[in-house]
Amino acid sequence: GTERHEARRIDLQLRGRTGRQGDPGSSQFFVSLEDDLMRMFGSERIAKVMDFAGYKEGEVIQHSMITKSIERAQKKVEENNFGIRKRLLEYDDVMNKQRTVIYSKRNHALFGERLAIDLDNAFYATAQSVVANSKETADYEGFTLDVIVNFGIQTNISKDEFIKEKFDVLVDTLYHEAYTAYQNKKQAIAQQAVPVFANIRNEQGAHIENVAVPFTDGKIGLQIVANLDKTIQTNGVELLHALERSITLNFIDNAWKEDLRNMDDLKQSVQTATYEQKDPLVIYKKEAFELFRKMDAEVSKNMVNFLSHAGIPIEQDGGAEIREGREEQTDLSHLQSNKAAIDAAGEDYAANQNDYYDPTPAPKQQPIQVGPKIGRNDPCPCGSGKKYKQCHGA
């Protein structure tokens, strides 16, 4: 505890209470020109001055000016560390704002608050994106194709309307078409699923609580777990809420994990902006906002795309692939428990194993002897007259 630390706080802790109150005490703190604290503030220059003044190596230098200079050096180190922490907090503040938005949407999905409003906004944002992609170039064919890809419907907007109408009017029209088609799709899913749920309750009894329903859009497949009784009582509304909740959480979580990786890469890449005389923090905030905006638009687009195309797959016999939402167990009732049958099976297994495996160990191979053993001190058989260890046995 006799070395000066780069932070005054650590030094004061080492001195104790009386030292912090001004009592010099009997402890002595030594500083070497090779310490980290001195090397950061020109110890080589001080060493040259000491050599010029005639001080010898190892000689102790005591002066109040040195003590004050060390305190000034410690103050500069603390200011630098404070600036680093402040800068890091400014970077983290950008992530915290994004995290607040993402987790508010997750809470809406988890607890059912504003989930319908978030989906409504997702449909409207997707409609804006679809119209914006083709409106400026008047590409009506591309517009109709985007409507089919994103909403799974044929739009009633004619080519003349698409060219003449304003942007906001086209967005409102497309949004109402897509959202109405989605509501009709929800009713069709409910009408398809409720009779199956009621049949499960009647046939399986009261011990089943949840049911797993598969949904797929042809590319992504998900198992949606819904409460059996609530789905029957609400005529399928509970199943649809479970579908929207699971889809929202799935796409938000995947996009958020990818965004975190992109933000880490961005934080590293913007540090080179200092070579262009630019503030890396300003560049980071600008690029982070653009990344988050694209991520949010992509999440809305993926959610709308899946909800507009997803449905319950139908088996070949016409029934929906709905099963109980719990772990499957193997039926062991058909297995034999007769001791004679088990012994017979064991004998058959042993006989079959003997055909392929012989339990007797293989005989150990003996080294091949090609002649009498030659000692190290025996004459070499080559006829040189030397000992074997000095000739061919070396």
Short mmCIF file of C-alpha atoms in Angstrom, two decimals:
data_model
loop_
_atom_site.label_atom_id
_atom_site.label_comp_id
_atom_site.label_asym_id
_atom_site.label_seq_id
_atom_site.Cartn_x
_atom_site.Cartn_y
_atom_site.Cartn_z
CA GLY A 1 0.00 0.00 0.00
CA THR A 2 2.95 2.39 -0.43
CA GLU A 3 2.56 3.04 -4.18
CA ARG A 4 0.64 6.04 -5.44
CA HIS A 5 -2.47 5.07 -7.38
CA GLU A 6 -3.66 6.87 -10.49
CA ALA A 7 -6.90 7.83 -8.69
CA ARG A 8 -6.95 10.08 -5.63
CA ARG A 9 -9.93 8.17 -4.27
CA ILE A 10 -7.83 5.00 -3.93
CA ASP A 11 -4.99 6.96 -2.34
CA LEU A 12 -7.30 8.46 0.27
CA GLN A 13 -8.76 5.05 1.07
CA LEU A 14 -5.25 3.69 1.67
CA ARG A 15 -4.30 6.59 3.92
CA GLY A 16 -7.15 6.03 6.36
CA ARG A 17 -9.39 8.52 8.14
CA THR A 18 -6.67 10.58 9.79
CA GLY A 19 -4.79 10.84 6.53
CA ARG A 20 -7.88 12.04 4.74
CA GLN A 21 -8.32 14.70 7.39
CA GLY A 22 -4.84 16.12 6.84
CA ASP A 23 -2.63 14.28 9.30
CA PRO A 24 0.57 13.33 7.43
CA GLY A 25 1.10 10.29 9.68
CA SER A 26 4.14 8.06 9.56
CA SER A 27 3.42 6.21 6.28
CA GLN A 28 5.52 7.10 3.28
CA PHE A 29 4.37 6.73 -0.34
CA PHE A 30 7.05 6.17 -2.93
CA VAL A 31 6.74 6.95 -6.62
CA SER A 32 9.04 5.56 -9.27
CA LEU A 33 9.51 7.17 -12.64
CA GLU A 34 8.59 3.77 -14.09
CA ASP A 35 5.15 3.69 -12.43
CA ASP A 36 2.12 3.92 -14.69
CA LEU A 37 1.11 7.25 -13.16
CA MET A 38 4.45 8.86 -14.01
CA ARG A 39 4.93 7.26 -17.40
CA MET A 40 1.67 8.85 -18.60
CA PHE A 41 3.00 12.35 -17.85
CA GLY A 42 6.52 12.46 -19.20
CA SER A 43 8.70 10.53 -16.79
CA GLU A 44 11.47 10.45 -19.40
CA ARG A 45 11.67 14.24 -19.39
CA ILE A 46 11.83 14.31 -15.59
CA ALA A 47 14.55 11.65 -15.61
CA LYS A 48 16.68 13.80 -17.92
CA VAL A 49 16.26 16.78 -15.60
CA MET A 50 17.29 14.67 -12.62
CA ASP A 51 20.38 13.44 -14.45
CA PHE A 52 21.30 17.00 -15.40
CA ALA A 53 20.89 18.11 -11.77
CA GLY A 54 23.32 15.43 -10.63
CA TYR A 55 20.97 13.14 -8.77
CA LYS A 56 22.10 9.54 -8.58
CA GLU A 57 19.91 6.49 -9.33
CA GLY A 58 17.96 5.33 -6.28
CA GLU A 59 18.27 8.67 -4.46
CA VAL A 60 15.07 9.79 -2.72
CA ILE A 61 13.58 13.12 -3.83
CA GLN A 62 11.20 14.84 -1.43
CA HIS A 63 9.50 18.09 -2.32
CA SER A 64 6.03 19.58 -2.10
CA MET A 65 6.13 20.47 -5.80
CA ILE A 66 6.43 16.79 -6.68
CA THR A 67 3.49 15.93 -4.42
CA LYS A 68 1.34 18.63 -6.04
CA SER A 69 2.35 17.56 -9.54
CA ILE A 70 1.33 13.99 -8.72
CA GLU A 71 -2.04 15.23 -7.48
CA ARG A 72 -2.50 17.19 -10.70
CA ALA A 73 -1.66 14.07 -12.71
CA GLN A 74 -4.20 12.07 -10.71
CA LYS A 75 -6.82 14.76 -11.34
CA LYS A 76 -6.21 14.58 -15.07
CA VAL A 77 -6.58 10.79 -15.00
CA GLU A 78 -9.87 11.06 -13.11
CA GLU A 79 -11.18 13.66 -15.55
CA ASN A 80 -10.26 11.41 -18.45
CA ASN A 81 -11.99 8.42 -16.86
CA PHE A 82 -15.07 10.52 -16.16
CA GLY A 83 -15.15 11.62 -19.79
CA ILE A 84 -14.94 8.00 -20.92
CA ARG A 85 -17.85 7.00 -18.68
CA LYS A 86 -19.88 10.00 -19.82
CA ARG A 87 -19.21 9.17 -23.47
CA LEU A 88 -20.16 5.54 -22.92
CA LEU A 89 -23.40 6.63 -21.25
CA GLU A 90 -24.27 8.75 -24.29
CA TYR A 91 -23.79 5.72 -26.53
CA ASP A 92 -25.88 3.55 -24.22
CA ASP A 93 -28.65 6.16 -24.15
CA VAL A 94 -29.27 5.52 -27.85
CA MET A 95 -29.69 1.79 -27.19
CA ASN A 96 -31.89 2.49 -24.18
CA LYS A 97 -34.37 4.50 -26.25
CA GLN A 98 -34.61 1.70 -28.80
CA ARG A 99 -34.97 -0.86 -26.00
CA THR A 100 -37.86 1.13 -24.51
CA VAL A 101 -39.78 1.07 -27.81
CA ILE A 102 -39.16 -2.63 -28.42
CA TYR A 103 -40.13 -3.77 -24.93
CA SER A 104 -43.25 -1.61 -24.93
CA LYS A 105 -44.39 -3.49 -28.04
CA ARG A 106 -43.53 -6.81 -26.42
CA ASN A 107 -45.56 -5.88 -23.36
CA HIS A 108 -48.48 -4.95 -25.58
CA ALA A 109 -48.31 -8.42 -27.10
CA LEU A 110 -47.79 -10.25 -23.80
CA PHE A 111 -50.57 -8.56 -21.86
CA GLY A 112 -52.92 -7.75 -24.76
CA GLU A 113 -52.59 -3.98 -24.36
CA ARG A 114 -52.73 -2.10 -27.66
CA LEU A 115 -51.89 -5.25 -29.63
CA ALA A 116 -54.76 -4.60 -32.02
CA ILE A 117 -53.58 -1.00 -32.46
CA ASP A 118 -50.01 -2.12 -33.16
CA LEU A 119 -51.24 -4.56 -35.81
CA ASP A 120 -53.43 -1.84 -37.30
CA ASN A 121 -50.40 0.44 -37.50
CA ALA A 122 -48.38 -2.38 -39.08
CA PHE A 123 -50.97 -2.82 -41.84
CA TYR A 124 -51.03 0.93 -42.49
CA ALA A 125 -47.21 1.20 -42.55
CA THR A 126 -46.99 -1.72 -44.98
CA ALA A 127 -49.60 -0.10 -47.22
CA GLN A 128 -47.54 3.09 -47.25
CA SER A 129 -44.42 1.15 -48.20
CA VAL A 130 -46.16 -0.72 -51.02
CA VAL A 131 -47.61 2.46 -52.55
CA ALA A 132 -44.36 4.41 -52.14
CA ASN A 133 -42.36 1.75 -53.99
CA SER A 134 -44.36 2.13 -57.21
CA LYS A 135 -46.12 5.52 -57.09
CA GLU A 136 -43.24 7.71 -58.26
CA THR A 137 -42.47 5.50 -61.26
CA ALA A 138 -46.18 4.80 -61.98
CA ASP A 139 -45.40 1.07 -62.04
CA TYR A 140 -48.90 -0.38 -61.74
CA GLU A 141 -47.81 -3.96 -62.48
CA GLY A 142 -45.20 -3.81 -59.74
CA PHE A 143 -47.79 -2.33 -57.40
CA THR A 144 -50.28 -5.16 -57.96
CA LEU A 145 -47.49 -7.72 -57.50
CA ASP A 146 -46.42 -6.12 -54.20
CA VAL A 147 -50.03 -6.20 -52.99
CA ILE A 148 -50.25 -9.92 -53.71
CA VAL A 149 -46.88 -10.62 -52.05
CA ASN A 150 -47.54 -8.58 -48.90
CA PHE A 151 -51.32 -8.88 -48.41
CA GLY A 152 -52.27 -11.94 -50.46
CA ILE A 153 -55.16 -10.16 -52.23
CA GLN A 154 -56.04 -8.75 -55.62
CA THR A 155 -56.48 -5.00 -55.30
CA ASN A 156 -59.55 -3.22 -56.67
CA ILE A 157 -57.53 -0.10 -57.47
CA SER A 158 -57.48 0.38 -61.24
CA LYS A 159 -54.52 1.60 -63.22
CA ASP A 160 -56.11 5.01 -63.86
CA GLU A 161 -56.85 5.46 -60.15
CA PHE A 162 -53.31 4.46 -59.28
CA ILE A 163 -51.86 7.10 -61.61
CA LYS A 164 -54.32 9.95 -60.89
CA GLU A 165 -55.09 9.60 -57.18
CA LYS A 166 -52.92 11.17 -54.51
CA PHE A 167 -50.56 9.15 -52.36
CA ASP A 168 -52.61 9.39 -49.15
CA VAL A 169 -55.82 8.35 -50.92
CA LEU A 170 -54.16 5.27 -52.39
CA VAL A 171 -52.69 4.32 -49.00
CA ASP A 172 -56.09 4.61 -47.27
CA THR A 173 -57.81 2.58 -49.95
CA LEU A 174 -55.20 -0.18 -49.94
CA TYR A 175 -55.15 -0.25 -46.13
CA HIS A 176 -58.93 -0.75 -45.90
CA GLU A 177 -58.82 -3.49 -48.54
CA ALA A 178 -56.00 -5.37 -46.81
CA TYR A 179 -57.37 -4.99 -43.28
CA THR A 180 -60.87 -6.05 -44.35
CA ALA A 181 -59.44 -9.13 -46.06
CA TYR A 182 -57.53 -9.96 -42.89
CA GLN A 183 -60.64 -9.68 -40.73
CA ASN A 184 -62.51 -12.01 -43.10
CA LYS A 185 -59.58 -14.43 -42.92
CA LYS A 186 -59.74 -14.40 -39.11
CA GLN A 187 -63.44 -15.27 -39.19
CA ALA A 188 -62.75 -18.15 -41.58
CA ILE A 189 -60.00 -19.51 -39.29
CA ALA A 190 -62.33 -19.29 -36.29
CA GLN A 191 -65.12 -21.12 -38.14
CA GLN A 192 -62.64 -23.80 -39.14
CA ALA A 193 -61.09 -24.29 -35.70
CA VAL A 194 -64.03 -24.03 -33.26
CA PRO A 195 -65.81 -27.26 -34.39
CA VAL A 196 -62.53 -29.15 -34.08
CA PHE A 197 -61.98 -27.74 -30.57
CA ALA A 198 -65.51 -28.73 -29.56
CA ASN A 199 -64.96 -32.23 -30.95
CA ILE A 200 -61.74 -32.55 -28.92
CA ARG A 201 -63.57 -31.56 -25.75
CA ASN A 202 -66.39 -34.03 -26.39
CA GLU A 203 -64.14 -36.98 -27.28
CA GLN A 204 -61.13 -36.43 -25.00
CA GLY A 205 -62.96 -35.26 -21.87
CA ALA A 206 -62.13 -32.52 -19.40
CA HIS A 207 -58.47 -33.40 -18.77
CA ILE A 208 -57.20 -31.45 -21.81
CA GLU A 209 -56.53 -27.79 -21.09
CA ASN A 210 -54.51 -26.45 -24.05
CA VAL A 211 -54.39 -27.36 -27.72
CA ALA A 212 -51.52 -26.80 -30.19
CA VAL A 213 -52.65 -25.48 -33.56
CA PRO A 214 -50.19 -25.38 -36.48
CA PHE A 215 -50.11 -22.25 -38.64
CA THR A 216 -48.02 -21.81 -41.76
CA ASP A 217 -47.74 -19.38 -44.65
CA GLY A 218 -45.88 -21.88 -46.81
CA LYS A 219 -42.44 -20.72 -45.62
CA ILE A 220 -42.66 -20.41 -41.84
CA GLY A 221 -44.48 -22.84 -39.56
CA LEU A 222 -45.45 -22.14 -35.96
CA GLN A 223 -47.29 -24.07 -33.25
CA ILE A 224 -49.82 -21.82 -31.53
CA VAL A 225 -50.97 -23.02 -28.10
CA ALA A 226 -54.50 -21.88 -27.18
CA ASN A 227 -56.76 -22.59 -24.24
CA LEU A 228 -59.43 -25.11 -25.25
CA ASP A 229 -62.36 -23.83 -23.17
CA LYS A 230 -61.69 -20.14 -23.81
CA THR A 231 -61.48 -20.73 -27.55
CA ILE A 232 -64.85 -22.50 -27.55
CA GLN A 233 -66.49 -19.89 -25.33
CA THR A 234 -65.22 -16.95 -27.42
CA ASN A 235 -65.97 -18.63 -30.78
CA GLY A 236 -62.30 -18.69 -31.77
CA VAL A 237 -61.31 -15.19 -30.61
CA GLU A 238 -58.89 -16.62 -28.03
CA LEU A 239 -57.12 -18.65 -30.74
CA LEU A 240 -56.77 -15.58 -32.95
CA HIS A 241 -55.37 -13.54 -30.05
CA ALA A 242 -52.86 -16.30 -29.33
CA LEU A 243 -51.85 -16.30 -33.01
CA GLU A 244 -51.33 -12.54 -33.14
CA ARG A 245 -49.47 -12.57 -29.83
CA SER A 246 -47.10 -15.37 -30.86
CA ILE A 247 -46.40 -13.86 -34.29
CA THR A 248 -45.66 -10.45 -32.80
CA LEU A 249 -43.27 -11.81 -30.19
CA ASN A 250 -41.52 -14.10 -32.66
CA PHE A 251 -40.75 -11.44 -35.27
CA ILE A 252 -39.88 -8.74 -32.72
CA ASP A 253 -37.47 -10.99 -30.83
CA ASN A 254 -35.66 -12.16 -33.97
CA ALA A 255 -35.36 -8.63 -35.35
CA TRP A 256 -34.20 -7.20 -32.02
CA LYS A 257 -31.41 -9.76 -31.65
CA GLU A 258 -30.19 -8.98 -35.14
CA ASP A 259 -30.40 -5.24 -34.42
CA LEU A 260 -28.24 -5.63 -31.30
CA ARG A 261 -25.52 -7.27 -33.37
CA ASN A 262 -25.74 -4.52 -35.98
CA MET A 263 -25.51 -1.82 -33.32
CA ASP A 264 -22.34 -3.39 -31.89
CA ASP A 265 -20.77 -3.41 -35.33
CA LEU A 266 -21.87 0.19 -35.90
CA LYS A 267 -20.31 1.36 -32.62
CA GLN A 268 -16.97 -0.04 -33.74
CA SER A 269 -17.14 1.29 -37.29
CA VAL A 270 -18.04 4.92 -36.44
CA GLN A 271 -14.83 5.40 -34.45
CA THR A 272 -12.99 6.01 -37.74
CA ALA A 273 -15.04 9.20 -38.22
CA THR A 274 -12.46 11.05 -36.13
CA TYR A 275 -10.05 10.85 -39.07
CA GLU A 276 -12.59 12.92 -41.05
CA GLN A 277 -12.84 15.52 -38.27
CA LYS A 278 -16.37 14.34 -37.40
CA ASP A 279 -17.93 13.43 -34.08
CA PRO A 280 -18.41 9.62 -33.89
CA LEU A 281 -21.35 10.04 -31.51
CA VAL A 282 -23.29 12.17 -34.00
CA ILE A 283 -22.66 9.64 -36.77
CA TYR A 284 -23.64 6.81 -34.41
CA LYS A 285 -26.96 8.44 -33.49
CA LYS A 286 -27.82 9.12 -37.12
CA GLU A 287 -26.95 5.64 -38.37
CA ALA A 288 -28.59 3.97 -35.34
CA PHE A 289 -31.85 5.79 -35.99
CA GLU A 290 -31.81 4.68 -39.62
CA LEU A 291 -31.10 1.06 -38.64
CA PHE A 292 -33.91 1.06 -36.10
CA ARG A 293 -36.36 2.61 -38.57
CA LYS A 294 -35.57 -0.06 -41.16
CA MET A 295 -35.83 -2.80 -38.53
CA ASP A 296 -39.24 -1.56 -37.36
CA ALA A 297 -40.54 -1.37 -40.95
CA GLU A 298 -39.21 -4.88 -41.65
CA VAL A 299 -40.94 -6.28 -38.54
CA SER A 300 -44.27 -4.72 -39.55
CA LYS A 301 -43.92 -6.04 -43.09
CA ASN A 302 -43.08 -9.58 -41.94
CA MET A 303 -45.95 -9.65 -39.45
CA VAL A 304 -48.47 -8.48 -42.03
CA ASN A 305 -47.11 -10.89 -44.62
CA PHE A 306 -47.44 -13.89 -42.30
CA LEU A 307 -50.88 -12.96 -40.93
CA SER A 308 -52.23 -12.35 -44.43
CA HIS A 309 -51.03 -15.69 -45.81
CA ALA A 310 -51.05 -18.00 -42.77
CA GLY A 311 -53.65 -20.67 -42.25
CA ILE A 312 -54.25 -24.04 -40.61
CA PRO A 313 -52.88 -26.86 -42.81
CA ILE A 314 -55.50 -29.40 -43.83
CA GLU A 315 -54.91 -33.16 -43.75
CA GLN A 316 -55.79 -35.34 -46.71
CA ASP A 317 -58.97 -36.58 -45.03
CA GLY A 318 -60.16 -32.99 -44.66
CA GLY A 319 -59.51 -32.60 -40.94
CA ALA A 320 -57.36 -29.90 -39.43
CA GLU A 321 -54.00 -30.90 -37.94
CA ILE A 322 -54.89 -29.88 -34.37
CA ARG A 323 -53.57 -31.86 -31.43
CA GLU A 324 -53.31 -31.58 -27.69
CA GLY A 325 -50.80 -28.97 -26.56
CA ARG A 326 -48.67 -31.15 -24.27
CA GLU A 327 -45.75 -33.57 -24.51
CA GLU A 328 -46.51 -36.82 -26.24
CA GLN A 329 -45.99 -40.04 -24.27
CA THR A 330 -45.21 -43.47 -25.68
CA ASP A 331 -47.94 -46.07 -25.23
CA LEU A 332 -46.36 -49.05 -23.41
CA SER A 333 -49.54 -51.08 -22.95
CA HIS A 334 -48.79 -53.39 -25.89
CA LEU A 335 -45.39 -54.46 -24.56
CA GLN A 336 -45.10 -57.99 -23.08
CA SER A 337 -44.28 -58.39 -19.41
CA ASN A 338 -44.10 -62.21 -19.45
CA LYS A 339 -40.76 -63.41 -18.00
CA ALA A 340 -40.56 -66.32 -20.44
CA ALA A 341 -41.01 -63.96 -23.41
CA ILE A 342 -38.30 -61.66 -22.08
CA ASP A 343 -35.90 -64.59 -21.53
CA ALA A 344 -36.58 -65.90 -25.02
CA ALA A 345 -35.95 -62.50 -26.51
CA GLY A 346 -32.71 -62.26 -24.55
CA GLU A 347 -31.54 -65.66 -25.86
CA ASP A 348 -32.32 -64.65 -29.45
CA TYR A 349 -30.39 -61.43 -28.97
CA ALA A 350 -27.41 -63.27 -27.52
CA ALA A 351 -27.43 -65.80 -30.39
CA ASN A 352 -27.51 -63.01 -32.95
CA GLN A 353 -24.72 -61.19 -31.17
CA ASN A 354 -22.53 -64.32 -31.18
CA ASP A 355 -22.78 -64.40 -34.95
CA TYR A 356 -20.96 -61.09 -35.13
CA TYR A 357 -18.86 -60.95 -31.97
CA ASP A 358 -16.58 -63.54 -30.38
CA PRO A 359 -16.03 -62.74 -26.68
CA THR A 360 -12.77 -64.78 -26.45
CA PRO A 361 -9.73 -62.47 -26.61
CA ALA A 362 -7.49 -62.69 -29.68
CA PRO A 363 -4.08 -64.31 -29.11
CA LYS A 364 -1.25 -61.85 -28.58
CA GLN A 365 1.13 -61.69 -31.50
CA GLN A 366 4.73 -62.67 -30.75
CA PRO A 367 7.64 -60.71 -32.21
CA ILE A 368 9.21 -62.27 -35.26
CA GLN A 369 12.71 -63.67 -34.61
CA VAL A 370 14.94 -63.51 -37.69
CA GLY A 371 18.16 -64.59 -35.97
CA PRO A 372 19.93 -64.94 -32.63
CA LYS A 373 19.81 -61.95 -30.32
CA ILE A 374 23.00 -59.87 -30.39
CA GLY A 375 24.28 -58.25 -27.21
CA ARG A 376 25.54 -54.71 -27.13
CA ASN A 377 29.10 -55.77 -26.33
CA ASP A 378 29.18 -58.68 -28.79
CA PRO A 379 31.19 -58.42 -32.02
CA CYS A 380 29.18 -56.87 -34.83
CA PRO A 381 28.02 -59.55 -37.35
CA CYS A 382 29.10 -57.32 -40.24
CA GLY A 383 32.74 -58.40 -39.69
CA SER A 384 34.16 -54.96 -38.90
CA GLY A 385 35.68 -56.18 -35.63
CA LYS A 386 33.91 -53.47 -33.61
CA LYS A 387 31.40 -54.02 -30.84
CA TYR A 388 27.78 -54.10 -31.90
CA LYS A 389 26.90 -50.97 -29.85
CA GLN A 390 29.66 -49.02 -31.65
CA CYS A 391 28.75 -50.20 -35.15
CA HIS A 392 25.31 -51.18 -36.42
CA GLY A 393 23.77 -51.06 -32.93
CA ALA A 394 24.62 -47.37 -32.41
#
